[in-house]
Amino acid sequence: MNDPIEERIDRLHTGGIIDMHFDLPMDLYEKRQRRDVLQTEFFPEFETGNVSVVGAAIYIEDRYLPEAGLRVALDQIARLYAETEASEKLTICKSYREIQTARETGKIAFLITMEGIEPLGTDLNQLRVFYELGVRAIGLTHARTNAAGHGGVFAASGSAAEGLTPFGREVVRECEVLGIIIDLAHINPAGFEEILSMTTKPPIVSHTNVRRYYDIDRNISDGQISMIGERRGVIGVNSILVSPRKEESTLDKYIDHIEHIANLIGTDSVGIGFDFFEFIYRQWPESRQKELSAKLTTPHFIPDLMNHSHTRNLTRKLIERGFNDADIEKILHGNWLRILKERL
Ligand SMILES: [Zn+2]
């Protein structure tokens, strides 16, 4: 194979791809009666796509709340540990140093994150427990309201006008003390601003899209993008909300989101937060798919960016669209590494 573009992609991928948001633990939990799910169903795609670091997000579905929230979260973490220990190529990391060791030894590193603080209930003590278990980034809410605050709605307006609850503010303060990164994905606009006003370090939005192309409160406005840029933060671009229209949900549109952020705040603040979800969605009965559409939105998956084995398509498209090698490396891994180095 002497294709210069493919060789260039090989070179750009030697640093690995960092995806800061993947709903892996919930799938491992649903398949908890099986063994080697991670090794057989996910590892081949990670390997094909040169994925090196994955933000593995604990998320609790409505049907488990409130009673089973804590138990399911702990079980999700237990499955992630058991499944990574079963493979020499996979490891859970709790610090930047561990991530670097994993990268140097060719292992795929999982960073445990939490999407919505429902597992904590209203007990701040649980935060320390989850920290000890390895949780290193937390988004306070998903779309729903919880004890910490309100999620941004999947509509152009109508999110709660207020910011965090007193408990939400306590969680933010304690995360700062413990060394857990607050993730601004999903939080409503008022909560977004409040968190920024309470913190000083570079912020992250692990997985989101820009409102310019999909105008819902769940995504981020140009004003919010600027706030992240001013603080040298990083925004991970999501693959499932690139457009409200199916026919516009393309790889080129995904790049448009990257380009829009880069134009506003520079290529030092754009990363990847694919939020691949098709593997879960396709397992659902039609009734649950319809429920998701009614509650939030109908996700439109990008045909050639549907799972981690497709990352070469992204890099090829970035090259076609004129990004230089230095910028592509920053987007694929460099910017997230800068944050992880500074924060963990
Ligand atoms: Zn999400």
mmCIF file of C-alpha atoms and ligand atoms in Angstrom:
data_model
loop_
_atom_site.group_PDB
_atom_site.id
_atom_site.type_symbol
_atom_site.label_atom_id
_atom_site.label_comp_id
_atom_site.label_asym_id
_atom_site.label_seq_id
_atom_site.Cartn_x
_atom_site.Cartn_y
_atom_site.Cartn_z
ATOM 1 C CA MET A 1 0.000 0.000 0.000
ATOM 2 C CA ASN A 2 1.699 3.156 -1.201
ATOM 3 C CA ASP A 3 -1.188 5.570 -1.093
ATOM 4 C CA PRO A 4 0.307 8.805 0.300
ATOM 5 C CA ILE A 5 -2.961 9.828 1.971
ATOM 6 C CA GLU A 6 -3.284 6.478 3.748
ATOM 7 C CA GLU A 7 0.343 6.704 4.857
ATOM 8 C CA ARG A 8 -0.301 10.190 6.146
ATOM 9 C CA ILE A 9 -3.293 8.881 8.123
ATOM 10 C CA ASP A 10 -1.092 6.121 9.572
ATOM 11 C CA ARG A 11 1.365 8.745 10.711
ATOM 12 C CA LEU A 12 -1.324 10.992 12.193
ATOM 13 C CA HIS A 13 -2.796 8.031 14.068
ATOM 14 C CA THR A 14 0.441 6.990 15.774
ATOM 15 C CA GLY A 15 -0.452 9.271 18.693
ATOM 16 C CA GLY A 16 -3.815 7.520 19.007
ATOM 17 C CA ILE A 17 -7.362 8.854 18.999
ATOM 18 C CA ILE A 18 -8.883 10.181 22.210
ATOM 19 C CA ASP A 19 -12.680 9.970 22.471
ATOM 20 C CA MET A 20 -13.898 11.654 25.644
ATOM 21 C CA HIS A 21 -17.412 10.232 25.678
ATOM 22 C CA PHE A 22 -18.578 6.681 25.146
ATOM 23 C CA ASP A 23 -21.611 4.980 26.755
ATOM 24 C CA LEU A 24 -19.691 1.765 27.268
ATOM 25 C CA PRO A 25 -20.400 0.909 30.943
ATOM 26 C CA MET A 26 -24.184 0.780 30.478
ATOM 27 C CA ASP A 27 -23.812 -1.712 27.646
ATOM 28 C CA LEU A 28 -21.398 -3.851 29.669
ATOM 29 C CA TYR A 29 -23.943 -3.756 32.493
ATOM 30 C CA GLU A 30 -26.829 -4.869 30.255
ATOM 31 C CA LYS A 31 -24.628 -7.748 29.049
ATOM 32 C CA ARG A 32 -23.355 -8.601 32.542
ATOM 33 C CA GLN A 33 -24.227 -12.280 32.170
ATOM 34 C CA ARG A 34 -21.670 -12.550 29.371
ATOM 35 C CA ARG A 35 -17.874 -12.506 29.501
ATOM 36 C CA ASP A 36 -15.311 -10.800 27.282
ATOM 37 C CA VAL A 37 -17.841 -8.387 25.801
ATOM 38 C CA LEU A 38 -15.253 -5.609 25.730
ATOM 39 C CA GLN A 39 -12.645 -7.844 24.161
ATOM 40 C CA THR A 40 -14.867 -9.362 21.487
ATOM 41 C CA GLU A 41 -17.352 -6.598 20.641
ATOM 42 C CA PHE A 42 -15.401 -3.393 21.188
ATOM 43 C CA PHE A 43 -11.664 -4.068 21.108
ATOM 44 C CA PRO A 44 -11.544 -4.888 17.388
ATOM 45 C CA GLU A 45 -13.139 -1.514 16.576
ATOM 46 C CA PHE A 46 -10.834 0.377 18.953
ATOM 47 C CA GLU A 47 -7.827 -1.332 17.418
ATOM 48 C CA THR A 48 -8.896 -0.701 13.811
ATOM 49 C CA GLY A 49 -9.545 2.947 14.672
ATOM 50 C CA ASN A 50 -6.258 3.445 16.599
ATOM 51 C CA VAL A 51 -8.216 4.535 19.664
ATOM 52 C CA SER A 52 -5.931 5.122 22.651
ATOM 53 C CA VAL A 53 -8.027 6.795 25.358
ATOM 54 C CA VAL A 54 -11.774 6.486 25.940
ATOM 55 C CA GLY A 55 -13.940 8.416 28.392
ATOM 56 C CA ALA A 56 -16.208 5.610 29.627
ATOM 57 C CA ALA A 57 -19.373 7.264 30.921
ATOM 58 C CA ILE A 58 -21.504 5.882 33.701
ATOM 59 C CA TYR A 59 -25.093 6.706 32.813
ATOM 60 C CA ILE A 60 -28.235 5.548 34.592
ATOM 61 C CA GLU A 61 -31.342 5.046 32.502
ATOM 62 C CA ASP A 62 -34.680 6.355 33.796
ATOM 63 C CA ARG A 63 -36.019 2.866 34.472
ATOM 64 C CA TYR A 64 -33.439 2.329 37.249
ATOM 65 C CA LEU A 65 -34.125 5.611 39.034
ATOM 66 C CA PRO A 66 -34.193 6.503 41.780
ATOM 67 C CA GLU A 67 -33.890 3.305 43.827
ATOM 68 C CA ALA A 68 -31.321 1.391 41.815
ATOM 69 C CA GLY A 69 -29.207 4.337 40.612
ATOM 70 C CA LEU A 70 -26.311 3.771 42.979
ATOM 71 C CA ARG A 71 -26.301 -0.008 42.581
ATOM 72 C CA VAL A 72 -26.388 0.104 38.782
ATOM 73 C CA ALA A 73 -23.562 2.685 38.736
ATOM 74 C CA LEU A 74 -21.399 0.476 40.954
ATOM 75 C CA ASP A 75 -22.222 -2.552 38.816
ATOM 76 C CA GLN A 76 -21.278 -0.640 35.660
ATOM 77 C CA ILE A 77 -17.889 0.177 37.186
ATOM 78 C CA ALA A 78 -17.468 -3.415 38.367
ATOM 79 C CA ARG A 79 -18.095 -4.724 34.844
ATOM 80 C CA LEU A 80 -15.613 -2.233 33.388
ATOM 81 C CA TYR A 81 -12.929 -3.394 35.838
ATOM 82 C CA ALA A 82 -13.648 -7.080 35.268
ATOM 83 C CA GLU A 83 -13.723 -6.688 31.502
ATOM 84 C CA THR A 84 -10.514 -4.636 31.303
ATOM 85 C CA GLU A 85 -8.645 -6.990 33.642
ATOM 86 C CA ALA A 86 -9.510 -9.850 31.301
ATOM 87 C CA SER A 87 -7.387 -8.260 28.565
ATOM 88 C CA GLU A 88 -3.729 -7.271 28.524
ATOM 89 C CA LYS A 89 -4.525 -4.612 25.945
ATOM 90 C CA LEU A 90 -7.023 -2.678 28.090
ATOM 91 C CA THR A 91 -6.595 -0.717 31.300
ATOM 92 C CA ILE A 92 -8.406 1.780 33.537
ATOM 93 C CA CYS A 93 -6.404 4.934 34.277
ATOM 94 C CA LYS A 94 -6.803 7.394 37.120
ATOM 95 C CA SER A 95 -4.001 9.835 36.362
ATOM 96 C CA TYR A 96 -2.158 11.424 33.453
ATOM 97 C CA ARG A 97 0.901 9.359 34.329
ATOM 98 C CA GLU A 98 -1.111 6.137 34.026
ATOM 99 C CA ILE A 99 -2.544 7.306 30.722
ATOM 100 C CA GLN A 100 0.947 7.990 29.382
ATOM 101 C CA THR A 101 2.162 4.569 30.528
ATOM 102 C CA ALA A 102 -0.807 2.948 28.795
ATOM 103 C CA ARG A 103 -0.079 4.826 25.567
ATOM 104 C CA GLU A 104 3.616 3.907 25.694
ATOM 105 C CA THR A 105 2.836 0.237 26.216
ATOM 106 C CA GLY A 106 0.168 0.103 23.522
ATOM 107 C CA LYS A 107 -2.788 -0.346 25.848
ATOM 108 C CA ILE A 108 -6.156 1.301 25.437
ATOM 109 C CA ALA A 109 -6.815 3.535 28.455
ATOM 110 C CA PHE A 110 -10.277 4.022 29.930
ATOM 111 C CA LEU A 111 -10.981 7.101 31.969
ATOM 112 C CA ILE A 112 -14.160 6.617 34.014
ATOM 113 C CA THR A 113 -16.577 9.517 33.740
ATOM 114 C CA MET A 114 -20.122 10.098 34.985
ATOM 115 C CA GLU A 115 -22.990 11.565 32.975
ATOM 116 C CA GLY A 116 -25.473 12.882 35.528
ATOM 117 C CA ILE A 117 -24.911 12.699 39.299
ATOM 118 C CA GLU A 118 -28.003 10.527 39.943
ATOM 119 C CA PRO A 119 -25.842 7.741 41.471
ATOM 120 C CA LEU A 120 -24.877 10.152 44.283
ATOM 121 C CA GLY A 121 -28.480 10.767 45.246
ATOM 122 C CA THR A 122 -28.062 13.779 47.515
ATOM 123 C CA ASP A 123 -25.105 12.343 49.415
ATOM 124 C CA LEU A 124 -21.887 14.235 48.839
ATOM 125 C CA ASN A 125 -19.916 11.455 50.575
ATOM 126 C CA GLN A 126 -20.593 9.201 47.594
ATOM 127 C CA LEU A 127 -18.530 11.547 45.435
ATOM 128 C CA ARG A 128 -15.391 10.535 47.330
ATOM 129 C CA VAL A 129 -16.266 6.866 46.889
ATOM 130 C CA PHE A 130 -16.629 7.279 43.133
ATOM 131 C CA TYR A 131 -13.369 9.223 43.042
ATOM 132 C CA GLU A 132 -11.621 6.304 44.758
ATOM 133 C CA LEU A 133 -13.168 3.961 42.180
ATOM 134 C CA GLY A 134 -11.579 6.039 39.438
ATOM 135 C CA VAL A 135 -14.170 8.587 38.321
ATOM 136 C CA ARG A 136 -12.235 11.589 37.012
ATOM 137 C CA ALA A 137 -14.806 13.660 35.118
ATOM 138 C CA ILE A 138 -18.432 14.388 35.954
ATOM 139 C CA GLY A 139 -21.191 16.111 34.026
ATOM 140 C CA LEU A 140 -23.753 17.187 36.608
ATOM 141 C CA THR A 141 -26.802 16.369 34.514
ATOM 142 C CA HIS A 142 -28.046 14.590 31.422
ATOM 143 C CA ALA A 143 -31.162 16.109 29.836
ATOM 144 C CA ARG A 144 -33.324 15.648 32.925
ATOM 145 C CA THR A 145 -33.395 17.706 36.111
ATOM 146 C CA ASN A 146 -31.689 16.129 39.111
ATOM 147 C CA ALA A 147 -30.454 17.045 42.586
ATOM 148 C CA ALA A 148 -27.603 19.133 41.143
ATOM 149 C CA GLY A 149 -29.313 21.131 38.420
ATOM 150 C CA HIS A 150 -31.060 21.095 35.083
ATOM 151 C CA GLY A 151 -30.110 19.668 31.730
ATOM 152 C CA GLY A 152 -30.381 21.724 28.553
ATOM 153 C CA VAL A 153 -33.536 20.769 26.672
ATOM 154 C CA PHE A 154 -33.552 19.351 23.148
ATOM 155 C CA ALA A 155 -35.332 22.465 21.860
ATOM 156 C CA ALA A 156 -34.220 25.948 20.875
ATOM 157 C CA SER A 157 -35.465 27.359 24.180
ATOM 158 C CA GLY A 158 -37.268 26.332 27.328
ATOM 159 C CA SER A 159 -34.488 25.111 29.621
ATOM 160 C CA ALA A 160 -34.786 26.027 33.295
ATOM 161 C CA ALA A 161 -33.763 29.641 33.884
ATOM 162 C CA GLU A 162 -32.013 28.899 37.157
ATOM 163 C CA GLY A 163 -28.523 27.471 37.520
ATOM 164 C CA LEU A 164 -27.342 24.854 39.989
ATOM 165 C CA THR A 165 -29.035 23.792 43.196
ATOM 166 C CA PRO A 166 -27.166 24.252 46.499
ATOM 167 C CA PHE A 167 -26.253 20.542 46.253
ATOM 168 C CA GLY A 168 -24.985 21.074 42.705
ATOM 169 C CA ARG A 169 -22.705 23.846 43.953
ATOM 170 C CA GLU A 170 -21.420 21.555 46.708
ATOM 171 C CA VAL A 171 -20.643 18.882 44.113
ATOM 172 C CA VAL A 172 -18.692 21.377 41.996
ATOM 173 C CA ARG A 173 -16.673 22.566 45.017
ATOM 174 C CA GLU A 174 -15.926 19.011 46.147
ATOM 175 C CA CYS A 175 -14.900 17.981 42.616
ATOM 176 C CA GLU A 176 -12.411 20.843 42.620
ATOM 177 C CA VAL A 177 -10.989 19.635 45.940
ATOM 178 C CA LEU A 178 -10.791 15.970 44.916
ATOM 179 C CA GLY A 179 -9.460 16.585 41.415
ATOM 180 C CA ILE A 180 -12.485 15.589 39.347
ATOM 181 C CA ILE A 181 -12.997 17.526 36.116
ATOM 182 C CA ILE A 182 -16.453 19.084 35.767
ATOM 183 C CA ASP A 183 -17.811 18.330 32.299
ATOM 184 C CA LEU A 184 -20.118 21.029 30.907
ATOM 185 C CA ALA A 185 -21.862 18.786 28.370
ATOM 186 C CA HIS A 186 -25.682 18.763 28.728
ATOM 187 C CA ILE A 187 -25.997 21.352 31.517
ATOM 188 C CA ASN A 188 -28.519 24.149 30.863
ATOM 189 C CA PRO A 189 -27.130 27.563 29.820
ATOM 190 C CA ALA A 190 -27.582 29.082 33.308
ATOM 191 C CA GLY A 191 -25.798 26.133 34.932
ATOM 192 C CA PHE A 192 -23.017 26.373 32.354
ATOM 193 C CA GLU A 193 -22.275 29.969 33.302
ATOM 194 C CA GLU A 194 -22.542 29.275 37.007
ATOM 195 C CA ILE A 195 -20.034 26.414 36.852
ATOM 196 C CA LEU A 196 -17.592 28.594 34.913
ATOM 197 C CA SER A 197 -17.950 31.332 37.528
ATOM 198 C CA MET A 198 -17.163 28.851 40.318
ATOM 199 C CA THR A 199 -14.075 27.296 38.713
ATOM 200 C CA THR A 200 -10.788 28.592 37.344
ATOM 201 C CA LYS A 201 -9.118 25.757 35.436
ATOM 202 C CA PRO A 202 -9.539 24.987 31.722
ATOM 203 C CA PRO A 203 -13.081 23.617 31.332
ATOM 204 C CA ILE A 204 -14.242 20.721 29.188
ATOM 205 C CA VAL A 205 -17.383 19.950 27.224
ATOM 206 C CA SER A 206 -16.843 16.263 26.543
ATOM 207 C CA HIS A 207 -19.442 15.786 23.806
ATOM 208 C CA THR A 208 -21.585 18.421 22.180
ATOM 209 C CA ASN A 209 -22.459 20.095 18.913
ATOM 210 C CA VAL A 210 -22.714 23.729 17.921
ATOM 211 C CA ARG A 211 -26.073 25.464 17.958
ATOM 212 C CA ARG A 212 -25.265 27.141 14.665
ATOM 213 C CA TYR A 213 -25.970 23.809 12.945
ATOM 214 C CA TYR A 214 -28.362 22.230 15.443
ATOM 215 C CA ASP A 215 -30.068 24.881 17.514
ATOM 216 C CA ILE A 216 -31.050 23.266 20.804
ATOM 217 C CA ASP A 217 -30.199 24.231 24.384
ATOM 218 C CA ARG A 218 -28.416 20.881 24.758
ATOM 219 C CA ASN A 219 -25.776 22.101 22.288
ATOM 220 C CA ILE A 220 -23.508 25.118 22.729
ATOM 221 C CA SER A 221 -23.888 28.656 21.455
ATOM 222 C CA ASP A 222 -21.151 30.818 19.996
ATOM 223 C CA GLY A 223 -21.080 32.759 23.286
ATOM 224 C CA GLN A 224 -20.518 29.556 25.236
ATOM 225 C CA ILE A 225 -17.829 28.437 22.785
ATOM 226 C CA SER A 226 -16.018 31.745 23.371
ATOM 227 C CA MET A 227 -16.188 31.251 27.147
ATOM 228 C CA ILE A 228 -14.488 27.855 26.760
ATOM 229 C CA GLY A 229 -11.849 29.363 24.469
ATOM 230 C CA GLU A 230 -11.030 32.202 26.857
ATOM 231 C CA ARG A 231 -10.255 29.638 29.532
ATOM 232 C CA ARG A 232 -8.200 27.397 27.186
ATOM 233 C CA GLY A 233 -10.733 24.604 27.547
ATOM 234 C CA VAL A 234 -11.587 21.851 25.055
ATOM 235 C CA ILE A 235 -14.856 20.951 23.334
ATOM 236 C CA GLY A 236 -15.369 17.377 22.102
ATOM 237 C CA VAL A 237 -17.459 17.228 18.930
ATOM 238 C CA ASN A 238 -20.402 14.813 19.075
ATOM 239 C CA SER A 239 -21.306 12.627 16.079
ATOM 240 C CA ILE A 240 -25.019 12.111 16.717
ATOM 241 C CA LEU A 241 -26.415 15.650 16.811
ATOM 242 C CA VAL A 242 -24.692 17.227 13.826
ATOM 243 C CA SER A 243 -27.986 18.177 12.195
ATOM 244 C CA PRO A 244 -31.714 17.907 12.912
ATOM 245 C CA ARG A 245 -32.031 16.524 9.377
ATOM 246 C CA LYS A 246 -31.071 12.971 8.529
ATOM 247 C CA GLU A 247 -29.848 13.875 5.042
ATOM 248 C CA GLU A 248 -27.527 16.499 6.511
ATOM 249 C CA SER A 249 -26.019 14.149 9.085
ATOM 250 C CA THR A 250 -22.793 13.554 7.194
ATOM 251 C CA LEU A 251 -19.085 13.425 7.849
ATOM 252 C CA ASP A 252 -18.735 16.798 6.137
ATOM 253 C CA LYS A 253 -21.253 18.274 8.572
ATOM 254 C CA TYR A 254 -19.255 16.787 11.462
ATOM 255 C CA ILE A 255 -16.205 18.639 10.132
ATOM 256 C CA ASP A 256 -18.320 21.800 9.871
ATOM 257 C CA HIS A 257 -18.798 21.639 13.649
ATOM 258 C CA ILE A 258 -15.045 21.238 14.179
ATOM 259 C CA GLU A 259 -14.354 24.091 11.780
ATOM 260 C CA HIS A 260 -16.892 26.383 13.418
ATOM 261 C CA ILE A 261 -15.319 25.938 16.858
ATOM 262 C CA ALA A 262 -11.812 26.289 15.410
ATOM 263 C CA ASN A 263 -12.803 29.492 13.609
ATOM 264 C CA LEU A 264 -14.172 30.974 16.828
ATOM 265 C CA ILE A 265 -11.545 29.912 19.370
ATOM 266 C CA GLY A 266 -8.749 28.142 17.492
ATOM 267 C CA THR A 267 -7.696 24.542 16.915
ATOM 268 C CA ASP A 268 -6.279 24.291 20.461
ATOM 269 C CA SER A 269 -9.810 23.958 21.818
ATOM 270 C CA VAL A 270 -11.373 21.240 19.639
ATOM 271 C CA GLY A 271 -11.337 17.529 20.375
ATOM 272 C CA ILE A 272 -13.391 14.402 19.864
ATOM 273 C CA GLY A 273 -16.407 13.236 21.880
ATOM 274 C CA PHE A 274 -18.028 10.898 19.389
ATOM 275 C CA ASP A 275 -20.809 9.679 21.701
ATOM 276 C CA PHE A 276 -21.287 6.653 19.430
ATOM 277 C CA PHE A 277 -24.690 5.273 20.234
ATOM 278 C CA GLU A 278 -25.891 3.250 17.265
ATOM 279 C CA PHE A 279 -24.669 0.007 18.896
ATOM 280 C CA ILE A 280 -27.108 0.577 21.767
ATOM 281 C CA TYR A 281 -29.925 2.049 19.677
ATOM 282 C CA ARG A 282 -30.045 -0.927 17.343
ATOM 283 C CA GLN A 283 -30.461 -3.292 20.305
ATOM 284 C CA TRP A 284 -33.597 -1.483 21.429
ATOM 285 C CA PRO A 285 -37.105 -2.539 20.455
ATOM 286 C CA GLU A 286 -38.912 -0.053 18.240
ATOM 287 C CA SER A 287 -41.026 1.063 21.208
ATOM 288 C CA ARG A 288 -37.932 2.314 23.045
ATOM 289 C CA GLN A 289 -36.565 4.026 19.975
ATOM 290 C CA LYS A 290 -39.901 5.851 19.676
ATOM 291 C CA GLU A 291 -39.751 6.751 23.341
ATOM 292 C CA LEU A 292 -36.348 8.376 22.820
ATOM 293 C CA SER A 293 -37.697 10.372 19.886
ATOM 294 C CA ALA A 294 -40.639 11.556 21.991
ATOM 295 C CA LYS A 295 -38.562 12.396 25.061
ATOM 296 C CA LEU A 296 -35.470 13.922 23.449
ATOM 297 C CA THR A 297 -34.804 13.552 19.764
ATOM 298 C CA THR A 298 -34.260 11.069 16.976
ATOM 299 C CA PRO A 299 -30.509 10.531 16.645
ATOM 300 C CA HIS A 300 -29.135 10.634 13.103
ATOM 301 C CA PHE A 301 -26.052 8.476 12.820
ATOM 302 C CA ILE A 302 -23.352 9.383 10.323
ATOM 303 C CA PRO A 303 -23.018 6.346 8.031
ATOM 304 C CA ASP A 304 -19.214 6.533 7.714
ATOM 305 C CA LEU A 305 -18.629 7.681 11.307
ATOM 306 C CA MET A 306 -20.801 5.208 13.192
ATOM 307 C CA ASN A 307 -18.281 3.478 15.465
ATOM 308 C CA HIS A 308 -14.636 3.540 16.503
ATOM 309 C CA SER A 309 -13.453 1.535 13.505
ATOM 310 C CA HIS A 310 -14.370 4.535 11.311
ATOM 311 C CA THR A 311 -11.806 7.054 12.608
ATOM 312 C CA ARG A 312 -9.704 6.882 9.439
ATOM 313 C CA ASN A 313 -12.668 8.296 7.520
ATOM 314 C CA LEU A 314 -12.614 11.308 9.844
ATOM 315 C CA THR A 315 -8.887 11.878 9.467
ATOM 316 C CA ARG A 316 -9.095 11.463 5.678
ATOM 317 C CA LYS A 317 -11.881 14.049 5.583
ATOM 318 C CA LEU A 318 -9.919 16.476 7.776
ATOM 319 C CA ILE A 319 -7.048 16.190 5.278
ATOM 320 C CA GLU A 320 -9.414 16.736 2.334
ATOM 321 C CA ARG A 321 -10.841 19.792 4.043
ATOM 322 C CA GLY A 322 -7.399 21.334 4.318
ATOM 323 C CA PHE A 323 -6.446 20.851 7.960
ATOM 324 C CA ASN A 324 -2.682 20.631 8.434
ATOM 325 C CA ASP A 325 -0.992 17.772 10.288
ATOM 326 C CA ALA A 326 -0.314 19.753 13.455
ATOM 327 C CA ASP A 327 -3.973 20.751 13.756
ATOM 328 C CA ILE A 328 -5.228 17.237 13.006
ATOM 329 C CA GLU A 329 -3.002 15.792 15.740
ATOM 330 C CA LYS A 330 -4.309 18.357 18.201
ATOM 331 C CA ILE A 331 -7.906 17.481 17.340
ATOM 332 C CA LEU A 332 -7.361 13.711 17.452
ATOM 333 C CA HIS A 333 -5.466 13.628 20.746
ATOM 334 C CA GLY A 334 -3.211 16.582 21.543
ATOM 335 C CA ASN A 335 -5.785 18.939 23.028
ATOM 336 C CA TRP A 336 -7.334 16.334 25.319
ATOM 337 C CA LEU A 337 -3.856 15.271 26.458
ATOM 338 C CA ARG A 338 -3.068 18.862 27.391
ATOM 339 C CA ILE A 339 -6.205 18.978 29.577
ATOM 340 C CA LEU A 340 -5.560 15.564 31.131
ATOM 341 C CA LYS A 341 -1.981 16.533 31.898
ATOM 342 C CA GLU A 342 -3.047 19.766 33.517
ATOM 343 C CA ARG A 343 -6.000 18.337 35.441
ATOM 344 C CA LEU A 344 -5.077 14.766 36.411
HETATM 345 ZN ZN ZN B 1 -24.673 12.728 26.495
#
